[in-house]
Amino acid sequence: MANVQWHKAKSILIFNNRKVLVAITASLNETARISDIKPSNISNACLGKIMSCGKYYFRYFHDNVEIDLSDVGTLKLEEYDKLCGVKRRVYTNIAMNRKNWKYNKNKENDNRSKKQSVEGKGD
C-alpha cells in the first residue's frame, strides 16, 4: 500500500454576496458538504484563482489573523483581505455579475492577437 501523507485541514471563511462573514468551517470537504459546491471550486476561490463560486466568497483562514465568533455577521471581506495583506478582485454589486464593469474598448481582441502570434511562429 502506498505511503499516504495527510495534510492538516484548513479552516475556511465563507462570505455572502454582501461581503459579510457568515460562516467558519473546519475543512474544505465540510464546506463542500454544506454549500453543495465542488471542493476544487472552493479551493480555487480560496486561492484567488476565481473570484467566487455559488454566490459566496471563500477564503482560507490565515494564521496571523485573529477571528472571534463575534466577527460572524460583522467582518467584511475587504477588511479580512486587508488584515491578510492580500488584494483581490471582488464583484462591485451584490448580484455578483459583471454589470457596469469597465472594459478597454480600444484594446485589440486577445484571441486575435494570440492567433496571429502563433501563425507568425510557424514561419
PDB file of C-alpha atoms in Angstrom, residues 25-90:
ATOM      1  CA  THR A  25     -15.965  25.805   8.588  1.00  0.00           C
ATOM      2  CA  ALA A  26     -13.415  23.275   9.765  1.00  0.00           C
ATOM      3  CA  SER A  27     -12.304  21.951   6.383  1.00  0.00           C
ATOM      4  CA  LEU A  28     -12.651  22.115   2.633  1.00  0.00           C
ATOM      5  CA  ASN A  29     -14.749  18.949   2.486  1.00  0.00           C
ATOM      6  CA  GLU A  30     -17.070  20.203   5.214  1.00  0.00           C
ATOM      7  CA  THR A  31     -17.542  23.447   3.279  1.00  0.00           C
ATOM      8  CA  ALA A  32     -18.337  21.437   0.146  1.00  0.00           C
ATOM      9  CA  ARG A  33     -20.953  19.388   2.013  1.00  0.00           C
ATOM     10  CA  ILE A  34     -22.615  22.481   3.468  1.00  0.00           C
ATOM     11  CA  SER A  35     -22.633  24.564   0.292  1.00  0.00           C
ATOM     12  CA  ASP A  36     -23.113  21.761  -2.268  1.00  0.00           C
ATOM     13  CA  ILE A  37     -20.183  23.141  -4.297  1.00  0.00           C
ATOM     14  CA  LYS A  38     -17.276  21.061  -5.584  1.00  0.00           C
ATOM     15  CA  PRO A  39     -14.194  21.174  -3.314  1.00  0.00           C
ATOM     16  CA  SER A  40     -11.948  22.098  -6.250  1.00  0.00           C
ATOM     17  CA  ASN A  41     -14.048  25.196  -6.975  1.00  0.00           C
ATOM     18  CA  ILE A  42     -13.968  26.238  -3.324  1.00  0.00           C
ATOM     19  CA  SER A  43     -10.205  25.760  -3.229  1.00  0.00           C
ATOM     20  CA  ASN A  44      -9.771  27.876  -6.366  1.00  0.00           C
ATOM     21  CA  ALA A  45     -11.873  30.634  -4.796  1.00  0.00           C
ATOM     22  CA  CYS A  46      -9.811  30.456  -1.590  1.00  0.00           C
ATOM     23  CA  LEU A  47      -6.572  30.712  -3.564  1.00  0.00           C
ATOM     24  CA  GLY A  48      -7.814  33.634  -5.664  1.00  0.00           C
ATOM     25  CA  LYS A  49      -7.874  31.784  -8.988  1.00  0.00           C
ATOM     26  CA  ILE A  50     -11.565  32.645  -9.263  1.00  0.00           C
ATOM     27  CA  MET A  51     -13.400  35.477  -7.503  1.00  0.00           C
ATOM     28  CA  SER A  52     -16.283  33.468  -6.077  1.00  0.00           C
ATOM     29  CA  CYS A  53     -18.475  30.448  -6.602  1.00  0.00           C
ATOM     30  CA  GLY A  54     -22.078  29.705  -5.752  1.00  0.00           C
ATOM     31  CA  LYS A  55     -22.814  33.337  -4.769  1.00  0.00           C
ATOM     32  CA  TYR A  56     -20.224  33.132  -1.978  1.00  0.00           C
ATOM     33  CA  TYR A  57     -16.676  34.317  -1.478  1.00  0.00           C
ATOM     34  CA  PHE A  58     -14.330  31.818   0.158  1.00  0.00           C
ATOM     35  CA  ARG A  59     -11.036  32.435   1.967  1.00  0.00           C
ATOM     36  CA  TYR A  60      -8.656  30.131   3.804  1.00  0.00           C
ATOM     37  CA  PHE A  61      -8.251  31.039   7.469  1.00  0.00           C
ATOM     38  CA  HIS A  62      -5.000  32.987   7.850  1.00  0.00           C
ATOM     39  CA  ASP A  63      -2.968  32.024  10.938  1.00  0.00           C
ATOM     40  CA  ASN A  64      -1.811  35.583  11.654  1.00  0.00           C
ATOM     41  CA  VAL A  65      -5.353  36.988  11.854  1.00  0.00           C
ATOM     42  CA  GLU A  66      -7.489  36.521  14.957  1.00  0.00           C
ATOM     43  CA  ILE A  67     -11.185  35.975  14.368  1.00  0.00           C
ATOM     44  CA  ASP A  68     -13.781  35.524  17.110  1.00  0.00           C
ATOM     45  CA  LEU A  69     -17.292  34.178  16.803  1.00  0.00           C
ATOM     46  CA  SER A  70     -18.481  37.746  17.374  1.00  0.00           C
ATOM     47  CA  ASP A  71     -16.993  38.605  13.958  1.00  0.00           C
ATOM     48  CA  VAL A  72     -19.558  36.401  12.208  1.00  0.00           C
ATOM     49  CA  GLY A  73     -22.102  38.781  10.705  1.00  0.00           C
ATOM     50  CA  THR A  74     -19.880  41.847  11.084  1.00  0.00           C
ATOM     51  CA  LEU A  75     -16.484  41.193   9.472  1.00  0.00           C
ATOM     52  CA  LYS A  76     -16.288  42.483   5.891  1.00  0.00           C
ATOM     53  CA  LEU A  77     -14.412  40.698   3.115  1.00  0.00           C
ATOM     54  CA  GLU A  78     -12.314  43.766   2.288  1.00  0.00           C
ATOM     55  CA  GLU A  79     -11.279  44.107   5.956  1.00  0.00           C
ATOM     56  CA  TYR A  80     -10.215  40.467   6.111  1.00  0.00           C
ATOM     57  CA  ASP A  81      -8.208  40.720   2.881  1.00  0.00           C
ATOM     58  CA  LYS A  82      -6.526  43.857   4.221  1.00  0.00           C
ATOM     59  CA  LEU A  83      -5.651  42.105   7.506  1.00  0.00           C
ATOM     60  CA  CYS A  84      -4.112  39.253   5.491  1.00  0.00           C
ATOM     61  CA  GLY A  85      -2.187  41.692   3.306  1.00  0.00           C
ATOM     62  CA  VAL A  86      -3.877  40.409   0.141  1.00  0.00           C
ATOM     63  CA  LYS A  87      -5.543  42.439  -2.588  1.00  0.00           C
ATOM     64  CA  ARG A  88      -8.167  40.506  -4.545  1.00  0.00           C
ATOM     65  CA  ARG A  89     -10.834  41.466  -7.021  1.00  0.00           C
ATOM     66  CA  VAL A  90     -14.453  41.232  -5.918  1.00  0.00           C
TER      67      VAL A  90
END
